[in-house]
PDB file of C-alpha atoms in Angstrom:
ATOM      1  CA  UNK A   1    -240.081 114.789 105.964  1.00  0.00           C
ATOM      2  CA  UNK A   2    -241.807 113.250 102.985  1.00  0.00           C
ATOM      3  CA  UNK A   3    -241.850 113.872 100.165  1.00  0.00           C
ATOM      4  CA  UNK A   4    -237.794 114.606 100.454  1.00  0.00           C
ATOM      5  CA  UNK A   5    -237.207 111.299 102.253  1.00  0.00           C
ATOM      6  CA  UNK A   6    -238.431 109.464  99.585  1.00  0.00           C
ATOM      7  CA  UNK A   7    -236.222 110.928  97.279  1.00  0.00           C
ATOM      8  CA  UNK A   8    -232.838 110.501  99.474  1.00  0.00           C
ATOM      9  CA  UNK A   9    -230.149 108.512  98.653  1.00  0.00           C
ATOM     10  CA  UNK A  10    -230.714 106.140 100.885  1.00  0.00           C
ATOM     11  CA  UNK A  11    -234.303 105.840 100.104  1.00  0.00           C
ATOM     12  CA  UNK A  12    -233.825 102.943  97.668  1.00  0.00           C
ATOM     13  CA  UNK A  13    -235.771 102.517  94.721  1.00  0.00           C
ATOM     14  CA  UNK A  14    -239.087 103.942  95.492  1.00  0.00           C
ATOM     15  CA  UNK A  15    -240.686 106.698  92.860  1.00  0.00           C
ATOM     16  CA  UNK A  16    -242.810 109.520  93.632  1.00  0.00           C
ATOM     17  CA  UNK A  17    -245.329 110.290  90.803  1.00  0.00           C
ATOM     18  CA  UNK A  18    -245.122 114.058  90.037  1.00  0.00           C
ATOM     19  CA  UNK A  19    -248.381 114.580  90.684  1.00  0.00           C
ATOM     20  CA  UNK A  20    -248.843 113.273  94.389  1.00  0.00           C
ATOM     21  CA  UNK A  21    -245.373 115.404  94.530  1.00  0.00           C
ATOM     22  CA  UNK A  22    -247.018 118.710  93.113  1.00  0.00           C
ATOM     23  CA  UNK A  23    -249.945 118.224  95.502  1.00  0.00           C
ATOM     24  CA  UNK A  24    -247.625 117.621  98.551  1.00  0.00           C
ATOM     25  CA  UNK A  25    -245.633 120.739  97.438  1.00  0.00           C
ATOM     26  CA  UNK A  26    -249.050 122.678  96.908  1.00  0.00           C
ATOM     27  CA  UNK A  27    -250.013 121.539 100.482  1.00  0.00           C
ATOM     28  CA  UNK A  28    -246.688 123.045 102.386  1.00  0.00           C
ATOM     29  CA  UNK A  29    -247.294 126.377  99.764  1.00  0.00           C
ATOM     30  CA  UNK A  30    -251.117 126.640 100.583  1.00  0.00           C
ATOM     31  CA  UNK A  31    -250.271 125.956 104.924  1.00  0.00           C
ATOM     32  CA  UNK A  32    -247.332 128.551 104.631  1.00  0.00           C
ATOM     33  CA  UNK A  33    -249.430 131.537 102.798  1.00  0.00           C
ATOM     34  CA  UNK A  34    -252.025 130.462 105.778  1.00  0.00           C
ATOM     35  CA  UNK A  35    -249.105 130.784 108.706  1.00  0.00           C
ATOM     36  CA  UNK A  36    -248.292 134.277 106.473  1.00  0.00           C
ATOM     37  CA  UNK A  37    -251.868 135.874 107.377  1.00  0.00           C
ATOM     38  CA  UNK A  38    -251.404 135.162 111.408  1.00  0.00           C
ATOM     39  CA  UNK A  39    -247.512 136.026 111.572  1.00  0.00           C
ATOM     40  CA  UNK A  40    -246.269 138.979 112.955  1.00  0.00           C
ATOM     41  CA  UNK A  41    -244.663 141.852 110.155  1.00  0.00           C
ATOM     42  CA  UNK A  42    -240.774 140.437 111.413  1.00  0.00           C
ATOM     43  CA  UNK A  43    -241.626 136.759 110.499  1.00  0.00           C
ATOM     44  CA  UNK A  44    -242.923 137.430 106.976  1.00  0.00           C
ATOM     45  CA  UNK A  45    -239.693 138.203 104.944  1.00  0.00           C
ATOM     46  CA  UNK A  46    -238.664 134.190 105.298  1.00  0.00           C
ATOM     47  CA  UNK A  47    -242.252 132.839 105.103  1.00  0.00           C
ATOM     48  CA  UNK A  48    -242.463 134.858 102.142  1.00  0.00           C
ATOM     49  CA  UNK A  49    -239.064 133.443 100.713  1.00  0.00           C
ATOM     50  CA  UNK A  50    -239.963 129.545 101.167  1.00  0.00           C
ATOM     51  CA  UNK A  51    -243.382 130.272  99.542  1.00  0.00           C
ATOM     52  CA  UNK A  52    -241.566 131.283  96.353  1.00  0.00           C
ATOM     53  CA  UNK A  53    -239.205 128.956  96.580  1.00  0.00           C
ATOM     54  CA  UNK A  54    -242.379 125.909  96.748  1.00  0.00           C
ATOM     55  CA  UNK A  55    -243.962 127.284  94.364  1.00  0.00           C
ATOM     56  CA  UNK A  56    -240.940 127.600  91.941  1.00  0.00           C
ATOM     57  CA  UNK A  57    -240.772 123.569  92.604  1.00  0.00           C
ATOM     58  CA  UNK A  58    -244.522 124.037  91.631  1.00  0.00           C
ATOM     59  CA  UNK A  59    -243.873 125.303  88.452  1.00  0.00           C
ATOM     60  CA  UNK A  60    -240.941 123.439  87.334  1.00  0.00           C
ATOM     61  CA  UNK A  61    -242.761 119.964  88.468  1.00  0.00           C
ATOM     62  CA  UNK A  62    -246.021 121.430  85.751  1.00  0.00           C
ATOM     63  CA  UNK A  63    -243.747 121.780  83.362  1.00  0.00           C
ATOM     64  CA  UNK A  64    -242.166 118.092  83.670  1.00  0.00           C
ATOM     65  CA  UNK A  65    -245.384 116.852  83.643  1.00  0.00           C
ATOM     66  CA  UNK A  66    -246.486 118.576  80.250  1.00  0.00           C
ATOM     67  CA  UNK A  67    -243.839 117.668  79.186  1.00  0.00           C
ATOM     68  CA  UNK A  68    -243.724 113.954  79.248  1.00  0.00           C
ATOM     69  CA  UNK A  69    -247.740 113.424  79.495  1.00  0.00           C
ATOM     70  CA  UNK A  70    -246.492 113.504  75.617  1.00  0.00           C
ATOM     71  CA  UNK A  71    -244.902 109.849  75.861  1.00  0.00           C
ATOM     72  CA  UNK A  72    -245.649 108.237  79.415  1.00  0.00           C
ATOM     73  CA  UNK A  73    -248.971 108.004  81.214  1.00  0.00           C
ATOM     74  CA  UNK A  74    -247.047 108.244  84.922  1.00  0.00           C
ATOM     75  CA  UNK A  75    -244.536 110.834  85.335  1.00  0.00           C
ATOM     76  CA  UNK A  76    -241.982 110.657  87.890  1.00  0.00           C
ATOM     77  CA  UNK A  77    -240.120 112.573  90.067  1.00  0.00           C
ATOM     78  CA  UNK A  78    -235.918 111.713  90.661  1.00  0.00           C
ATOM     79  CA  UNK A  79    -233.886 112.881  93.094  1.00  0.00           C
ATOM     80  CA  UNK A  80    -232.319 115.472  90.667  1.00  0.00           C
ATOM     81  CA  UNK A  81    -235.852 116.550  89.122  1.00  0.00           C
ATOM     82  CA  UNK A  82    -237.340 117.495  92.666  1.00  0.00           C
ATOM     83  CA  UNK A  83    -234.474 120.429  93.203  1.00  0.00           C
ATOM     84  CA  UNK A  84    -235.743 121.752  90.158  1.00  0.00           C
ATOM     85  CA  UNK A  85    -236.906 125.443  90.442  1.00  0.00           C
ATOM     86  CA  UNK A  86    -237.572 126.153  86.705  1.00  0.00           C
ATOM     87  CA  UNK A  87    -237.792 125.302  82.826  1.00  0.00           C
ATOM     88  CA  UNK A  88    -234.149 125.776  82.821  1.00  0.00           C
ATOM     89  CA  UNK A  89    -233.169 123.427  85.791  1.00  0.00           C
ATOM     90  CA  UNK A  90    -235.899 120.696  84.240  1.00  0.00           C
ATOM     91  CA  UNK A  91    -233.779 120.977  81.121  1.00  0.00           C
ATOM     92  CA  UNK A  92    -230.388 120.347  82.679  1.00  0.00           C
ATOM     93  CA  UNK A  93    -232.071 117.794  84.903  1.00  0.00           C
ATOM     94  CA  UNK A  94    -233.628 116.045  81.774  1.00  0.00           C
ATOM     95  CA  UNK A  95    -230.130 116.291  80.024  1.00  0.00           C
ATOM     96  CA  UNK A  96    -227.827 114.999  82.941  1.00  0.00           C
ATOM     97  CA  UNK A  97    -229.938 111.623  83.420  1.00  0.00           C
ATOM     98  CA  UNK A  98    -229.843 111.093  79.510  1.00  0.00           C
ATOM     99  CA  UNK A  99    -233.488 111.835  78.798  1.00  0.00           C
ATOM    100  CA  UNK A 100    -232.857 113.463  75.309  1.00  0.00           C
ATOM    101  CA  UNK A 101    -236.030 113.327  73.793  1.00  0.00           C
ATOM    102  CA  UNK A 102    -238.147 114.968  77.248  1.00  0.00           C
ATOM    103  CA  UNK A 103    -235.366 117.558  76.983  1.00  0.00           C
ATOM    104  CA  UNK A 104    -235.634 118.711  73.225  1.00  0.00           C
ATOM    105  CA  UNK A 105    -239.656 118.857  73.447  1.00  0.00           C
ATOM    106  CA  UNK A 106    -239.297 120.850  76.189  1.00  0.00           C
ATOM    107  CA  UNK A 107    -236.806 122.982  74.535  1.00  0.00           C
ATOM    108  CA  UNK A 108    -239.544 123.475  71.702  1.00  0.00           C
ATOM    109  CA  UNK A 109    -242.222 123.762  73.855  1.00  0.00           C
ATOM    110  CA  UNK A 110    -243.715 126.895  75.058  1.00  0.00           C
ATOM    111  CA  UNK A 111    -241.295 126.685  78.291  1.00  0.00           C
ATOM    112  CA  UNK A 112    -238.500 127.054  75.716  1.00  0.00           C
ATOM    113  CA  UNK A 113    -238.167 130.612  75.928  1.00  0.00           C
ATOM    114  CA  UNK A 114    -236.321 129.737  79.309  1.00  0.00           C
ATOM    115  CA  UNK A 115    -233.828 127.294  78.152  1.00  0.00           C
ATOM    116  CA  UNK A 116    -231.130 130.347  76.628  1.00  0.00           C
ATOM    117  CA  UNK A 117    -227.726 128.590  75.022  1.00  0.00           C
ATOM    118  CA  UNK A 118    -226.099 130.093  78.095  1.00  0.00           C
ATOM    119  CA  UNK A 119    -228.341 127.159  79.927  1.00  0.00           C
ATOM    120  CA  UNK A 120    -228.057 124.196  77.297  1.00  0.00           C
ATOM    121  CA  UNK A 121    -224.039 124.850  77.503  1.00  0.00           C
ATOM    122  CA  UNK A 122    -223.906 124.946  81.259  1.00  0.00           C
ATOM    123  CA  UNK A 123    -226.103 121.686  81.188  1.00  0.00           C
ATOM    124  CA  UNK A 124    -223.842 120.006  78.105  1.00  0.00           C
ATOM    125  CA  UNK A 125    -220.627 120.868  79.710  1.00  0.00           C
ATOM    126  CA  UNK A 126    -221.684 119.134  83.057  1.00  0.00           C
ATOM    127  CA  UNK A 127    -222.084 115.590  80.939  1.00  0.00           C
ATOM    128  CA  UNK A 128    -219.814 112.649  81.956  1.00  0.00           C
ATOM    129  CA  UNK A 129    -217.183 111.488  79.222  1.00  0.00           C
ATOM    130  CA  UNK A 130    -219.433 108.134  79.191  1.00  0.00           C
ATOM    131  CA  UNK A 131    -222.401 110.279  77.093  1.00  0.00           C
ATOM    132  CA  UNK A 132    -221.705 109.725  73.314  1.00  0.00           C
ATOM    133  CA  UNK A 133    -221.196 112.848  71.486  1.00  0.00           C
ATOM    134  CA  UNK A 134    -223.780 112.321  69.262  1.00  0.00           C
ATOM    135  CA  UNK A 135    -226.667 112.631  72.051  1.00  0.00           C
ATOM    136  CA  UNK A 136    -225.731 116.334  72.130  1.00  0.00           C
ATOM    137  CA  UNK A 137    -223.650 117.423  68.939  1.00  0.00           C
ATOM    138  CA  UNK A 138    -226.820 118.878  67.489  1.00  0.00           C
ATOM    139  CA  UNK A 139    -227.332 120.979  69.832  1.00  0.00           C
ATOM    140  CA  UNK A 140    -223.871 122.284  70.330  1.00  0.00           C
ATOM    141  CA  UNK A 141    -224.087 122.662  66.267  1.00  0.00           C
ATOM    142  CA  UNK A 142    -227.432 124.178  65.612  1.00  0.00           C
ATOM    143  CA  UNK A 143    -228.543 125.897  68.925  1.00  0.00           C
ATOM    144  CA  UNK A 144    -225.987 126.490  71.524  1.00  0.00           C
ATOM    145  CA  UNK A 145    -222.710 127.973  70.132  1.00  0.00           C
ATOM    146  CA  UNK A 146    -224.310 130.021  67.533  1.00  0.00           C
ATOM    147  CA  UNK A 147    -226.295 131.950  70.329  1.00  0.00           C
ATOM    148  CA  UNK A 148    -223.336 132.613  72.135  1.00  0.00           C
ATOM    149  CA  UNK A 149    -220.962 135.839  71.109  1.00  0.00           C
ATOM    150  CA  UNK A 150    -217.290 134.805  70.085  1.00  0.00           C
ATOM    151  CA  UNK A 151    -215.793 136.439  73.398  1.00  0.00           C
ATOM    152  CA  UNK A 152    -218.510 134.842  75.982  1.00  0.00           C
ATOM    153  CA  UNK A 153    -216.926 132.732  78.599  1.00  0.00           C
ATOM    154  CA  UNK A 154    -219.123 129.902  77.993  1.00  0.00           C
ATOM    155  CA  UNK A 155    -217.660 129.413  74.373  1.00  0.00           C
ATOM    156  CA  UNK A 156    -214.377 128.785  76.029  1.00  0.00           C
ATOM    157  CA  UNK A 157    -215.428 126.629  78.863  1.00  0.00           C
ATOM    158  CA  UNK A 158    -217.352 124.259  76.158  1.00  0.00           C
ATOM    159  CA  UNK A 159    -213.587 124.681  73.820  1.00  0.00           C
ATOM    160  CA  UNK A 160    -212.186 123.292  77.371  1.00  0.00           C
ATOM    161  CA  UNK A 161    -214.353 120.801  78.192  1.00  0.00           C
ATOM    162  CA  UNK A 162    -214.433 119.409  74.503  1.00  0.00           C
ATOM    163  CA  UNK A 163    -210.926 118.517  74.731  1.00  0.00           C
ATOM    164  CA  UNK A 164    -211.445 117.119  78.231  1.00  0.00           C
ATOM    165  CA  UNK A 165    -213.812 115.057  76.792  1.00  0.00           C
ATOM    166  CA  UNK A 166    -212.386 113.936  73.664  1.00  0.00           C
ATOM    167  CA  UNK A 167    -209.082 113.245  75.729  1.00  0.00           C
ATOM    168  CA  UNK A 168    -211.145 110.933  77.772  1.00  0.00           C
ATOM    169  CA  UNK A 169    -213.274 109.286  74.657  1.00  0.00           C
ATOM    170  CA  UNK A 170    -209.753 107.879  74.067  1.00  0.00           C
ATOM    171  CA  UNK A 171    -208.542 106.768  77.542  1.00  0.00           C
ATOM    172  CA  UNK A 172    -211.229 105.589  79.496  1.00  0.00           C
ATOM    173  CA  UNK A 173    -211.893 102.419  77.685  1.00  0.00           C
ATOM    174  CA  UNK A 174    -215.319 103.060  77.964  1.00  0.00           C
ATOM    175  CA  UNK A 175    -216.468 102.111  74.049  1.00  0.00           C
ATOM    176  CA  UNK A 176    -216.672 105.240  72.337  1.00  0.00           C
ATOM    177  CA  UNK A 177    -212.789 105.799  71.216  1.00  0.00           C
ATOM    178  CA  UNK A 178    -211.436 107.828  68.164  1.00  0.00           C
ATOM    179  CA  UNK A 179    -214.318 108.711  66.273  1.00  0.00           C
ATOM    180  CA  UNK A 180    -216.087 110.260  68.979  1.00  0.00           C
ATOM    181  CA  UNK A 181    -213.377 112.749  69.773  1.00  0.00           C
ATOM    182  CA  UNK A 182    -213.425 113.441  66.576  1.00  0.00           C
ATOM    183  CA  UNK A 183    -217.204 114.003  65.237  1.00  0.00           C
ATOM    184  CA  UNK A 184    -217.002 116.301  69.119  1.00  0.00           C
ATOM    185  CA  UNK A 185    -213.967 118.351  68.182  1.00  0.00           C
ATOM    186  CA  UNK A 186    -214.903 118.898  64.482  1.00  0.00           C
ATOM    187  CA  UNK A 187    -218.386 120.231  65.896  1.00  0.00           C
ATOM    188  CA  UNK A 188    -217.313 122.922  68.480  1.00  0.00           C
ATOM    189  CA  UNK A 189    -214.411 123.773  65.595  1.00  0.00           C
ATOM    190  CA  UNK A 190    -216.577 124.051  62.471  1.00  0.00           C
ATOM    191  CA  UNK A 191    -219.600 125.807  64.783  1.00  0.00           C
ATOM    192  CA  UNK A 192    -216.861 128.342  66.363  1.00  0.00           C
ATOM    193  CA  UNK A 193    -215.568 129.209  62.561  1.00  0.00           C
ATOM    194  CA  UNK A 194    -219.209 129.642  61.544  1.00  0.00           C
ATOM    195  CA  UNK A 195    -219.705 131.990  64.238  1.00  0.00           C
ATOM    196  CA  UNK A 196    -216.506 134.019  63.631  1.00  0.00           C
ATOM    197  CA  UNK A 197    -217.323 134.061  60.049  1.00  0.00           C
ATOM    198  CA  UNK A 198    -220.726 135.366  60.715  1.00  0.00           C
ATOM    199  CA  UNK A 199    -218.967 138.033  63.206  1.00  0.00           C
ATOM    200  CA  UNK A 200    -216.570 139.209  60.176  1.00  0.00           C
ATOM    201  CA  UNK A 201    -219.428 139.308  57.972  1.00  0.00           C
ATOM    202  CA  UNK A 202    -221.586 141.784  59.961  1.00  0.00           C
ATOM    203  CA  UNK A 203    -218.187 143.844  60.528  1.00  0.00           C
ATOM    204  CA  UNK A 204    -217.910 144.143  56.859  1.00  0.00           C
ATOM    205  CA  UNK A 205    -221.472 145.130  56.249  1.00  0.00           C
ATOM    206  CA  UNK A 206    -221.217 147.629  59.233  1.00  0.00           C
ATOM    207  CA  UNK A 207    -218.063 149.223  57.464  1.00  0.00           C
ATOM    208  CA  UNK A 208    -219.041 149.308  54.142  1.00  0.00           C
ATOM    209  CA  UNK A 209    -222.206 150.938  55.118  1.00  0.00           C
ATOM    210  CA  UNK A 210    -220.582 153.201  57.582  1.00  0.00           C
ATOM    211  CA  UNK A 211    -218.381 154.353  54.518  1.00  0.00           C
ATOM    212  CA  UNK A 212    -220.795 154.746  52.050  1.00  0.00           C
ATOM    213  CA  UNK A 213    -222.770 157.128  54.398  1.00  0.00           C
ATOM    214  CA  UNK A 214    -219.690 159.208  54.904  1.00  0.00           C
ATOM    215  CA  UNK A 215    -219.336 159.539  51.069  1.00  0.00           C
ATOM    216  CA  UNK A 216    -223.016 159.856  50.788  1.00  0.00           C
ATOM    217  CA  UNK A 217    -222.266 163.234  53.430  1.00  0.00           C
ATOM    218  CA  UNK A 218    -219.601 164.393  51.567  1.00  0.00           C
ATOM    219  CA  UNK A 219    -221.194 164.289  48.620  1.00  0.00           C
ATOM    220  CA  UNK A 220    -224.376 166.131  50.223  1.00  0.00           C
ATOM    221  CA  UNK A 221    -221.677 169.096  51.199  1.00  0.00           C
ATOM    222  CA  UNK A 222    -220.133 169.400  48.308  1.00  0.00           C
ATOM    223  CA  UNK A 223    -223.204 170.197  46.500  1.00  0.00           C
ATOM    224  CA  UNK A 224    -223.931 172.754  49.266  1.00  0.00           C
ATOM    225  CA  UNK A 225    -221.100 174.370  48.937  1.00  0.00           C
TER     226      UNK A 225
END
């Protein structure tokens, strides 16, 4: 049923504007919360689920459409936009068809509370090897790694898919070669050592003041005594 069908596959190249797609969501939220008031206690628990779920769609399509009011006077839906349920999955849906500049705004918008590194990471790592490094390096650099703790998962799943990637800059033919899988490797290296470094650093502090309280103490009982 529209608006879905539109957004098939096989629907060719027709768009949906988010708006007529908001108001078409809004309409199947608005006639389930009216089915909710007439069905019986045993029927709620899934009309209740699908409402959420709508109006999660809701949400997430408001927040596309603040978000690139900023540079376009018609937004539009794609197939990978409409499963959207949230900030988060606009981000990764923003990042995975290559719209950089809709993604960072909406990373430093108010929505941005919602995109976490564990998000941008899970987005980056789902790139093609076709995406040049550069479109995302930043990030890796500056937001994602650092917010990650040296033994999280995700740090080793972006180590993996790094070399994946880099291994693939040089094989694929597809343009981007040697210096890409270089500028990508030196980034997750040099923003991995920053983070260990940082690590070490608050271990140090930690000890040293962990020490000088315990002198501090004995100090204290010494005098007591």
């Amino acid at each position: 049923s529209w608006p879905s069908t539109v957004l098939s596959s096989d629907a060719g190249d027709e768009k949906i504007l988010a708006r007529d797609y908001r108001i078409a969501i809004s309409a199947m939220s608005a006639t389930i919360a009216g089915a909710m008031k007439a069905a019986p206690p045993s029927h709620l628990a899934p009309l209740k689920s699908e409402k959420r779920r709508l109006d999660s769609k809701i949400s997430a399509i408001r927040c596309l459409e603040n978000v690139e009011s900023n540079h376009s006077s018609e937004v539009f839906v794609t197939p990978l936009l409409s499963e959207a349920a949230s900030p988060a999955d606009v981000f990764r849906s923003l990042v995975l068809q290559g719209s950089w500049v809709a993604a960072e705004q909406l990373r430093l918008s108010d929505f941005g509370d919602e995109i976490t590194p564990e998000y941008m990471s899970s987005a980056i790592v789902s790139l093609p090897p076709q995406i040049d490094p550069r479109s995302y390096c930043q990030w890796l650099e500056e937001t994602v790694i650092p917010g990650l703790s040296i033994n999280h998962p995700l740090l080793a799943a972006i180590h993996s898919w790094a070399c994946c990637t880099a291994d693939a800059f040089d094989d694929d033919g597809n343009g981007l070669g040697l210096d890409s899988s270089i500028i990508l490797l030196k980034t997750v290296a040099d923003a991995t050592a920053r983070l260990s470094s940082v690590l070490h650093s608050s271990f140090g502090v930690d000890a040293s003041s962990s020490i000088s309280g315990a002198a501090d103490e004995s100090m204290s009982l010494q005098e007591t005594f």
